[in-house]
């Protein structure tokens, strides 16, 4: 079962930053926070992950609160191609437990 | 650098037939995972291998399902006597289990339709 909570949907304007929240209040000390996204009919695409420090890569930034109970994925300049279902997952080992994710729609 | 590949991409079969899917992981990845995804749901874990050893099987993996990774490289997932409830997207992922995290990278999936 998924151990994270995400809003079911959100809209974002093209060119603006998209901030996707995730609650993981029961996260264990050795569990990482992973973000994936899935564009319709494709396999999930890895975006970023972190343990307790904020992380940034070419796709996004991940901000994790100091108590590690929540995090925010930031897409700095959303494009229409960023429309997808975004999954936040906490995992310490082999199994990724996907919830329903957040359906993000980027509008022109 | 090629990613995870899966074949076939689509499979339509009649109820009661056997089907087999293949997954080729990213080169040098020692872990391989199978997930199943039904319409409107997130992927669900089925099983995983470390090298050629199958280390974990979900209760979702009934006796009709069998997975192999004979030489620690590619893997096959076979479903015997398919049922309409087996219709789903079957996803394969691979990772390298190192000292820190092992990030899973997914293939495009095989969409199975059982008529």
PDB file of C-alpha atoms in Angstrom:
ATOM      1  CA  UNK A   1       0.000   0.000   0.000  1.00  0.00           C
ATOM      2  CA  UNK A   2       1.116   3.515  -0.799  1.00  0.00           C
ATOM      3  CA  UNK A   3       2.534   5.386   2.187  1.00  0.00           C
ATOM      4  CA  UNK A   4       2.245   8.838   0.675  1.00  0.00           C
ATOM      5  CA  UNK A   5      -0.609  11.261   0.111  1.00  0.00           C
ATOM      6  CA  UNK A   6      -0.896  13.514  -2.916  1.00  0.00           C
ATOM      7  CA  UNK A   7      -3.657  15.758  -4.258  1.00  0.00           C
ATOM      8  CA  UNK A   8      -5.527  13.990  -7.047  1.00  0.00           C
ATOM      9  CA  UNK A   9      -5.097  16.734  -9.609  1.00  0.00           C
ATOM     10  CA  UNK A  10      -3.710  20.170 -10.286  1.00  0.00           C
ATOM     11  CA  UNK A  11      -3.465  22.600 -13.164  1.00  0.00           C
ATOM     12  CA  UNK A  12      -0.478  24.666 -14.108  1.00  0.00           C
ATOM     13  CA  UNK A  13       0.107  27.425 -16.638  1.00  0.00           C
ATOM     14  CA  UNK A  14       2.719  26.830 -19.309  1.00  0.00           C
ATOM     15  CA  UNK A  15       5.985  28.573 -18.476  1.00  0.00           C
ATOM     16  CA  UNK A  16       5.193  28.853 -14.785  1.00  0.00           C
ATOM     17  CA  UNK A  17       6.639  26.772 -11.974  1.00  0.00           C
ATOM     18  CA  UNK A  18       4.612  23.756 -10.884  1.00  0.00           C
ATOM     19  CA  UNK A  19       4.818  22.861  -7.195  1.00  0.00           C
ATOM     20  CA  UNK A  20       3.620  19.333  -6.416  1.00  0.00           C
ATOM     21  CA  UNK A  21       3.126  18.515  -2.723  1.00  0.00           C
ATOM     22  CA  UNK A  22       3.436  15.116  -1.077  1.00  0.00           C
ATOM     23  CA  UNK A  23       2.865  13.987   2.497  1.00  0.00           C
ATOM     24  CA  UNK A  24       4.846  11.050   3.859  1.00  0.00           C
ATOM     25  CA  UNK A  25       4.335  11.442   7.585  1.00  0.00           C
ATOM     26  CA  UNK A  26       5.226   7.793   8.394  1.00  0.00           C
ATOM     27  CA  UNK A  27       8.478   7.735   6.455  1.00  0.00           C
ATOM     28  CA  UNK A  28      11.264   5.744   8.103  1.00  0.00           C
ATOM     29  CA  UNK A  29      14.772   7.024   8.627  1.00  0.00           C
ATOM     30  CA  UNK A  30      16.245   4.870   5.873  1.00  0.00           C
ATOM     31  CA  UNK A  31      13.540   5.544   3.291  1.00  0.00           C
ATOM     32  CA  UNK A  32      14.127   7.810   0.335  1.00  0.00           C
ATOM     33  CA  UNK A  33      11.519   9.956  -1.380  1.00  0.00           C
ATOM     34  CA  UNK A  34      11.247   9.154  -5.079  1.00  0.00           C
ATOM     35  CA  UNK A  35       9.325  10.996  -7.757  1.00  0.00           C
ATOM     36  CA  UNK A  36       8.246   9.419 -11.012  1.00  0.00           C
ATOM     37  CA  UNK A  37       5.890  10.571 -13.707  1.00  0.00           C
ATOM     38  CA  UNK A  38       3.867   8.678 -16.249  1.00  0.00           C
ATOM     39  CA  UNK A  39       2.706  10.101 -19.511  1.00  0.00           C
ATOM     40  CA  UNK A  40      -0.316   8.365 -20.967  1.00  0.00           C
ATOM     41  CA  UNK A  41       0.359   4.764 -22.033  1.00  0.00           C
ATOM     42  CA  UNK A  42       4.088   4.962 -21.304  1.00  0.00           C
ATOM     43  CA  UNK A  43       6.173   3.446 -18.533  1.00  0.00           C
ATOM     44  CA  UNK A  44       6.921   5.548 -15.448  1.00  0.00           C
ATOM     45  CA  UNK A  45       9.842   7.939 -15.872  1.00  0.00           C
ATOM     46  CA  UNK A  46      12.224   8.572 -12.995  1.00  0.00           C
ATOM     47  CA  UNK A  47      12.487  12.243 -12.067  1.00  0.00           C
ATOM     48  CA  UNK A  48      14.451  12.666  -8.849  1.00  0.00           C
ATOM     49  CA  UNK A  49      14.946  11.268  -5.362  1.00  0.00           C
ATOM     50  CA  UNK A  50      16.273  12.433  -2.019  1.00  0.00           C
ATOM     51  CA  UNK A  51      16.823  11.402   1.579  1.00  0.00           C
ATOM     52  CA  UNK A  52      16.857  14.589   3.625  1.00  0.00           C
ATOM     53  CA  UNK A  53      18.705  17.216   1.635  1.00  0.00           C
ATOM     54  CA  UNK A  54      17.145  19.213  -1.146  1.00  0.00           C
ATOM     55  CA  UNK A  55      18.061  17.913  -4.581  1.00  0.00           C
ATOM     56  CA  UNK A  56      18.104  19.401  -8.066  1.00  0.00           C
ATOM     57  CA  UNK A  57      18.694  17.892 -11.471  1.00  0.00           C
ATOM     58  CA  UNK A  58      17.978  18.869 -15.043  1.00  0.00           C
ATOM     59  CA  UNK A  59      14.325  17.945 -14.718  1.00  0.00           C
ATOM     60  CA  UNK A  60      13.234  19.218 -11.328  1.00  0.00           C
ATOM     61  CA  UNK A  61      14.005  20.224  -7.775  1.00  0.00           C
ATOM     62  CA  UNK A  62      12.997  18.298  -4.660  1.00  0.00           C
ATOM     63  CA  UNK A  63      12.448  20.113  -1.401  1.00  0.00           C
ATOM     64  CA  UNK A  64      12.157  17.909   1.696  1.00  0.00           C
ATOM     65  CA  UNK A  65      11.039  19.400   4.991  1.00  0.00           C
ATOM     66  CA  UNK A  66      13.410  19.163   7.925  1.00  0.00           C
ATOM     67  CA  UNK A  67      11.170  16.630   9.716  1.00  0.00           C
ATOM     68  CA  UNK A  68      10.955  14.648   6.426  1.00  0.00           C
ATOM     69  CA  UNK A  69       7.205  14.345   6.732  1.00  0.00           C
ATOM     70  CA  UNK A  70       6.499  16.108   3.465  1.00  0.00           C
ATOM     71  CA  UNK A  71       8.157  17.183   0.264  1.00  0.00           C
ATOM     72  CA  UNK A  72       7.547  19.305  -2.813  1.00  0.00           C
ATOM     73  CA  UNK A  73       8.548  18.574  -6.372  1.00  0.00           C
ATOM     74  CA  UNK A  74       9.185  21.707  -8.364  1.00  0.00           C
ATOM     75  CA  UNK A  75       9.078  21.805 -12.144  1.00  0.00           C
ATOM     76  CA  UNK A  76      10.682  25.217 -12.753  1.00  0.00           C
ATOM     77  CA  UNK A  77       9.181  26.041 -16.154  1.00  0.00           C
ATOM     78  CA  UNK A  78       6.290  23.754 -16.988  1.00  0.00           C
ATOM     79  CA  UNK A  79       5.684  22.874 -20.620  1.00  0.00           C
ATOM     80  CA  UNK A  80       2.772  21.093 -22.271  1.00  0.00           C
ATOM     81  CA  UNK A  81       4.920  17.951 -22.378  1.00  0.00           C
ATOM     82  CA  UNK A  82       4.986  17.922 -18.578  1.00  0.00           C
ATOM     83  CA  UNK A  83       1.303  16.934 -18.525  1.00  0.00           C
ATOM     84  CA  UNK A  84       1.353  13.558 -16.767  1.00  0.00           C
ATOM     85  CA  UNK A  85       0.537  11.653 -13.596  1.00  0.00           C
ATOM     86  CA  UNK A  86       3.189  12.345 -10.965  1.00  0.00           C
ATOM     87  CA  UNK A  87       3.889   9.766  -8.288  1.00  0.00           C
ATOM     88  CA  UNK A  88       5.582  10.421  -4.948  1.00  0.00           C
ATOM     89  CA  UNK A  89       6.921   7.245  -3.299  1.00  0.00           C
ATOM     90  CA  UNK A  90       8.779   6.575  -0.076  1.00  0.00           C
ATOM     91  CA  UNK A  91      10.913   3.466  -0.240  1.00  0.00           C
ATOM     92  CA  UNK A  92      13.855   1.995   1.589  1.00  0.00           C
ATOM     93  CA  UNK A  93      14.394  -1.119  -0.451  1.00  0.00           C
ATOM     94  CA  UNK A  94      13.285  -2.963  -3.545  1.00  0.00           C
ATOM     95  CA  UNK A  95       9.561  -2.308  -3.664  1.00  0.00           C
ATOM     96  CA  UNK A  96       8.023   0.863  -5.032  1.00  0.00           C
ATOM     97  CA  UNK A  97       4.453   1.264  -3.780  1.00  0.00           C
ATOM     98  CA  UNK A  98       2.635   3.578  -6.146  1.00  0.00           C
ATOM     99  CA  UNK A  99      -0.473   5.425  -5.068  1.00  0.00           C
ATOM    100  CA  UNK A 100      -2.892   7.190  -7.373  1.00  0.00           C
ATOM    101  CA  UNK A 101      -0.533  10.107  -7.930  1.00  0.00           C
ATOM    102  CA  UNK A 102      -1.328  13.660  -8.963  1.00  0.00           C
ATOM    103  CA  UNK A 103      -2.636  14.285 -12.457  1.00  0.00           C
ATOM    104  CA  UNK A 104      -0.921  17.462 -13.589  1.00  0.00           C
ATOM    105  CA  UNK A 105      -2.361  19.307 -16.548  1.00  0.00           C
ATOM    106  CA  UNK A 106      -0.264  22.082 -18.055  1.00  0.00           C
ATOM    107  CA  UNK A 107      -2.404  24.596 -19.922  1.00  0.00           C
ATOM    108  CA  UNK A 108      -1.234  26.970 -22.639  1.00  0.00           C
TER     109      UNK A 108
ATOM    110  CA  UNK B   1      22.879   4.109 -23.539  1.00  0.00           C
ATOM    111  CA  UNK B   2      19.816   2.016 -24.188  1.00  0.00           C
ATOM    112  CA  UNK B   3      17.056   1.880 -21.623  1.00  0.00           C
ATOM    113  CA  UNK B   4      14.883  -0.999 -20.529  1.00  0.00           C
ATOM    114  CA  UNK B   5      13.174  -2.682 -23.458  1.00  0.00           C
ATOM    115  CA  UNK B   6      10.091  -4.880 -23.437  1.00  0.00           C
ATOM    116  CA  UNK B   7       8.614  -7.112 -26.087  1.00  0.00           C
ATOM    117  CA  UNK B   8       6.023  -7.320 -27.376  1.00  0.00           C
ATOM    118  CA  UNK B   9       4.575  -3.882 -26.778  1.00  0.00           C
ATOM    119  CA  UNK B  10       1.044  -5.135 -27.291  1.00  0.00           C
ATOM    120  CA  UNK B  11      -0.458  -8.598 -27.017  1.00  0.00           C
ATOM    121  CA  UNK B  12      -4.024  -9.645 -27.680  1.00  0.00           C
ATOM    122  CA  UNK B  13      -4.940 -13.183 -26.736  1.00  0.00           C
ATOM    123  CA  UNK B  14      -7.969 -15.318 -26.113  1.00  0.00           C
ATOM    124  CA  UNK B  15      -8.917 -16.476 -22.660  1.00  0.00           C
ATOM    125  CA  UNK B  16      -7.175 -19.711 -21.769  1.00  0.00           C
ATOM    126  CA  UNK B  17      -4.090 -19.126 -23.914  1.00  0.00           C
ATOM    127  CA  UNK B  18      -0.563 -18.814 -22.538  1.00  0.00           C
ATOM    128  CA  UNK B  19       1.471 -15.666 -23.126  1.00  0.00           C
ATOM    129  CA  UNK B  20       5.108 -14.779 -22.513  1.00  0.00           C
ATOM    130  CA  UNK B  21       6.657 -11.354 -22.224  1.00  0.00           C
ATOM    131  CA  UNK B  22      10.319 -10.464 -22.377  1.00  0.00           C
ATOM    132  CA  UNK B  23      12.245  -7.713 -20.608  1.00  0.00           C
ATOM    133  CA  UNK B  24      15.806  -6.635 -21.392  1.00  0.00           C
ATOM    134  CA  UNK B  25      17.211  -4.501 -18.559  1.00  0.00           C
ATOM    135  CA  UNK B  26      19.790  -1.770 -18.732  1.00  0.00           C
ATOM    136  CA  UNK B  27      23.211  -3.329 -19.158  1.00  0.00           C
ATOM    137  CA  UNK B  28      25.019  -3.972 -15.873  1.00  0.00           C
ATOM    138  CA  UNK B  29      21.855  -3.625 -13.799  1.00  0.00           C
ATOM    139  CA  UNK B  30      21.711  -6.498 -11.346  1.00  0.00           C
ATOM    140  CA  UNK B  31      18.106  -6.076 -10.218  1.00  0.00           C
ATOM    141  CA  UNK B  32      15.032  -6.578 -12.363  1.00  0.00           C
ATOM    142  CA  UNK B  33      11.434  -5.965 -11.349  1.00  0.00           C
ATOM    143  CA  UNK B  34       8.003  -6.742 -12.741  1.00  0.00           C
ATOM    144  CA  UNK B  35       4.942  -4.596 -12.043  1.00  0.00           C
ATOM    145  CA  UNK B  36       1.360  -4.695 -13.262  1.00  0.00           C
ATOM    146  CA  UNK B  37      -0.795  -1.675 -13.924  1.00  0.00           C
ATOM    147  CA  UNK B  38      -4.544  -1.709 -14.536  1.00  0.00           C
ATOM    148  CA  UNK B  39      -6.482   1.188 -15.964  1.00  0.00           C
ATOM    149  CA  UNK B  40      -6.592   4.210 -13.687  1.00  0.00           C
ATOM    150  CA  UNK B  41      -4.330   2.678 -11.057  1.00  0.00           C
ATOM    151  CA  UNK B  42      -0.675   3.044 -10.208  1.00  0.00           C
ATOM    152  CA  UNK B  43       1.702   0.160 -10.925  1.00  0.00           C
ATOM    153  CA  UNK B  44       1.666  -2.742  -8.463  1.00  0.00           C
ATOM    154  CA  UNK B  45       4.746  -4.750  -7.585  1.00  0.00           C
ATOM    155  CA  UNK B  46       4.758  -8.387  -8.728  1.00  0.00           C
ATOM    156  CA  UNK B  47       8.256  -9.772  -8.258  1.00  0.00           C
ATOM    157  CA  UNK B  48      11.935  -8.985  -8.465  1.00  0.00           C
ATOM    158  CA  UNK B  49      15.273 -10.630  -9.169  1.00  0.00           C
ATOM    159  CA  UNK B  50      18.748  -9.918  -7.981  1.00  0.00           C
ATOM    160  CA  UNK B  51      20.954 -11.424 -10.654  1.00  0.00           C
ATOM    161  CA  UNK B  52      19.258 -14.744 -11.434  1.00  0.00           C
ATOM    162  CA  UNK B  53      17.656 -15.241  -8.016  1.00  0.00           C
ATOM    163  CA  UNK B  54      13.991 -14.426  -7.566  1.00  0.00           C
ATOM    164  CA  UNK B  55      13.912 -12.848  -4.122  1.00  0.00           C
ATOM    165  CA  UNK B  56      10.343 -11.711  -3.641  1.00  0.00           C
ATOM    166  CA  UNK B  57       6.938 -12.518  -5.069  1.00  0.00           C
ATOM    167  CA  UNK B  58       3.782 -10.553  -4.386  1.00  0.00           C
ATOM    168  CA  UNK B  59       0.591 -12.338  -3.437  1.00  0.00           C
ATOM    169  CA  UNK B  60      -0.733 -10.850  -6.681  1.00  0.00           C
ATOM    170  CA  UNK B  61       1.430 -13.368  -8.517  1.00  0.00           C
ATOM    171  CA  UNK B  62      -0.875 -16.370  -8.710  1.00  0.00           C
ATOM    172  CA  UNK B  63       0.244 -19.885  -9.616  1.00  0.00           C
ATOM    173  CA  UNK B  64      -0.533 -19.123 -13.254  1.00  0.00           C
ATOM    174  CA  UNK B  65       2.273 -16.567 -13.338  1.00  0.00           C
ATOM    175  CA  UNK B  66       5.926 -17.492 -13.531  1.00  0.00           C
ATOM    176  CA  UNK B  67       8.959 -15.302 -14.020  1.00  0.00           C
ATOM    177  CA  UNK B  68      12.519 -16.261 -14.817  1.00  0.00           C
ATOM    178  CA  UNK B  69      15.844 -14.560 -15.255  1.00  0.00           C
ATOM    179  CA  UNK B  70      18.008 -17.495 -16.271  1.00  0.00           C
ATOM    180  CA  UNK B  71      21.403 -15.861 -16.701  1.00  0.00           C
ATOM    181  CA  UNK B  72      20.873 -12.724 -14.712  1.00  0.00           C
ATOM    182  CA  UNK B  73      20.285 -10.699 -17.847  1.00  0.00           C
ATOM    183  CA  UNK B  74      16.899 -10.667 -19.603  1.00  0.00           C
ATOM    184  CA  UNK B  75      13.748 -11.886 -17.906  1.00  0.00           C
ATOM    185  CA  UNK B  76      10.534 -13.504 -19.056  1.00  0.00           C
ATOM    186  CA  UNK B  77       7.093 -13.361 -17.482  1.00  0.00           C
ATOM    187  CA  UNK B  78       4.699 -16.116 -18.490  1.00  0.00           C
ATOM    188  CA  UNK B  79       0.994 -16.204 -17.795  1.00  0.00           C
ATOM    189  CA  UNK B  80      -0.706 -19.546 -18.247  1.00  0.00           C
ATOM    190  CA  UNK B  81      -4.407 -20.010 -18.938  1.00  0.00           C
ATOM    191  CA  UNK B  82      -5.025 -16.293 -19.240  1.00  0.00           C
ATOM    192  CA  UNK B  83      -8.170 -14.775 -17.792  1.00  0.00           C
ATOM    193  CA  UNK B  84      -9.886 -11.515 -18.660  1.00  0.00           C
ATOM    194  CA  UNK B  85      -8.759 -10.132 -15.325  1.00  0.00           C
ATOM    195  CA  UNK B  86      -5.153 -10.454 -16.483  1.00  0.00           C
ATOM    196  CA  UNK B  87      -5.705  -7.616 -18.951  1.00  0.00           C
ATOM    197  CA  UNK B  88      -3.280  -4.919 -17.874  1.00  0.00           C
ATOM    198  CA  UNK B  89      -0.010  -3.185 -18.654  1.00  0.00           C
ATOM    199  CA  UNK B  90       2.965  -5.277 -17.533  1.00  0.00           C
ATOM    200  CA  UNK B  91       5.951  -3.123 -16.662  1.00  0.00           C
ATOM    201  CA  UNK B  92       9.544  -4.119 -16.210  1.00  0.00           C
ATOM    202  CA  UNK B  93      12.144  -2.051 -14.389  1.00  0.00           C
ATOM    203  CA  UNK B  94      15.819  -2.488 -13.628  1.00  0.00           C
ATOM    204  CA  UNK B  95      18.294  -1.021 -11.187  1.00  0.00           C
ATOM    205  CA  UNK B  96      21.844  -1.376  -9.959  1.00  0.00           C
ATOM    206  CA  UNK B  97      21.978  -2.318  -6.328  1.00  0.00           C
ATOM    207  CA  UNK B  98      24.955  -0.391  -4.996  1.00  0.00           C
ATOM    208  CA  UNK B  99      25.932   1.091  -1.699  1.00  0.00           C
ATOM    209  CA  UNK B 100      23.191   3.714  -1.671  1.00  0.00           C
ATOM    210  CA  UNK B 101      19.847   3.685  -3.362  1.00  0.00           C
ATOM    211  CA  UNK B 102      19.024   1.639  -6.399  1.00  0.00           C
ATOM    212  CA  UNK B 103      16.899   3.795  -8.614  1.00  0.00           C
ATOM    213  CA  UNK B 104      14.513   1.829 -10.779  1.00  0.00           C
ATOM    214  CA  UNK B 105      14.202   2.652 -14.474  1.00  0.00           C
ATOM    215  CA  UNK B 106      11.120   1.437 -16.265  1.00  0.00           C
ATOM    216  CA  UNK B 107      10.533   0.079 -19.714  1.00  0.00           C
ATOM    217  CA  UNK B 108       7.639   1.065 -21.980  1.00  0.00           C
ATOM    218  CA  UNK B 109       5.496  -1.864 -20.855  1.00  0.00           C
ATOM    219  CA  UNK B 110       3.588  -4.652 -22.570  1.00  0.00           C
ATOM    220  CA  UNK B 111      -0.135  -4.089 -22.837  1.00  0.00           C
ATOM    221  CA  UNK B 112      -2.052  -7.355 -22.583  1.00  0.00           C
ATOM    222  CA  UNK B 113      -5.657  -7.667 -23.692  1.00  0.00           C
ATOM    223  CA  UNK B 114      -7.423 -10.936 -22.953  1.00  0.00           C
ATOM    224  CA  UNK B 115     -10.595 -11.440 -24.973  1.00  0.00           C
TER     225      UNK B 115
END
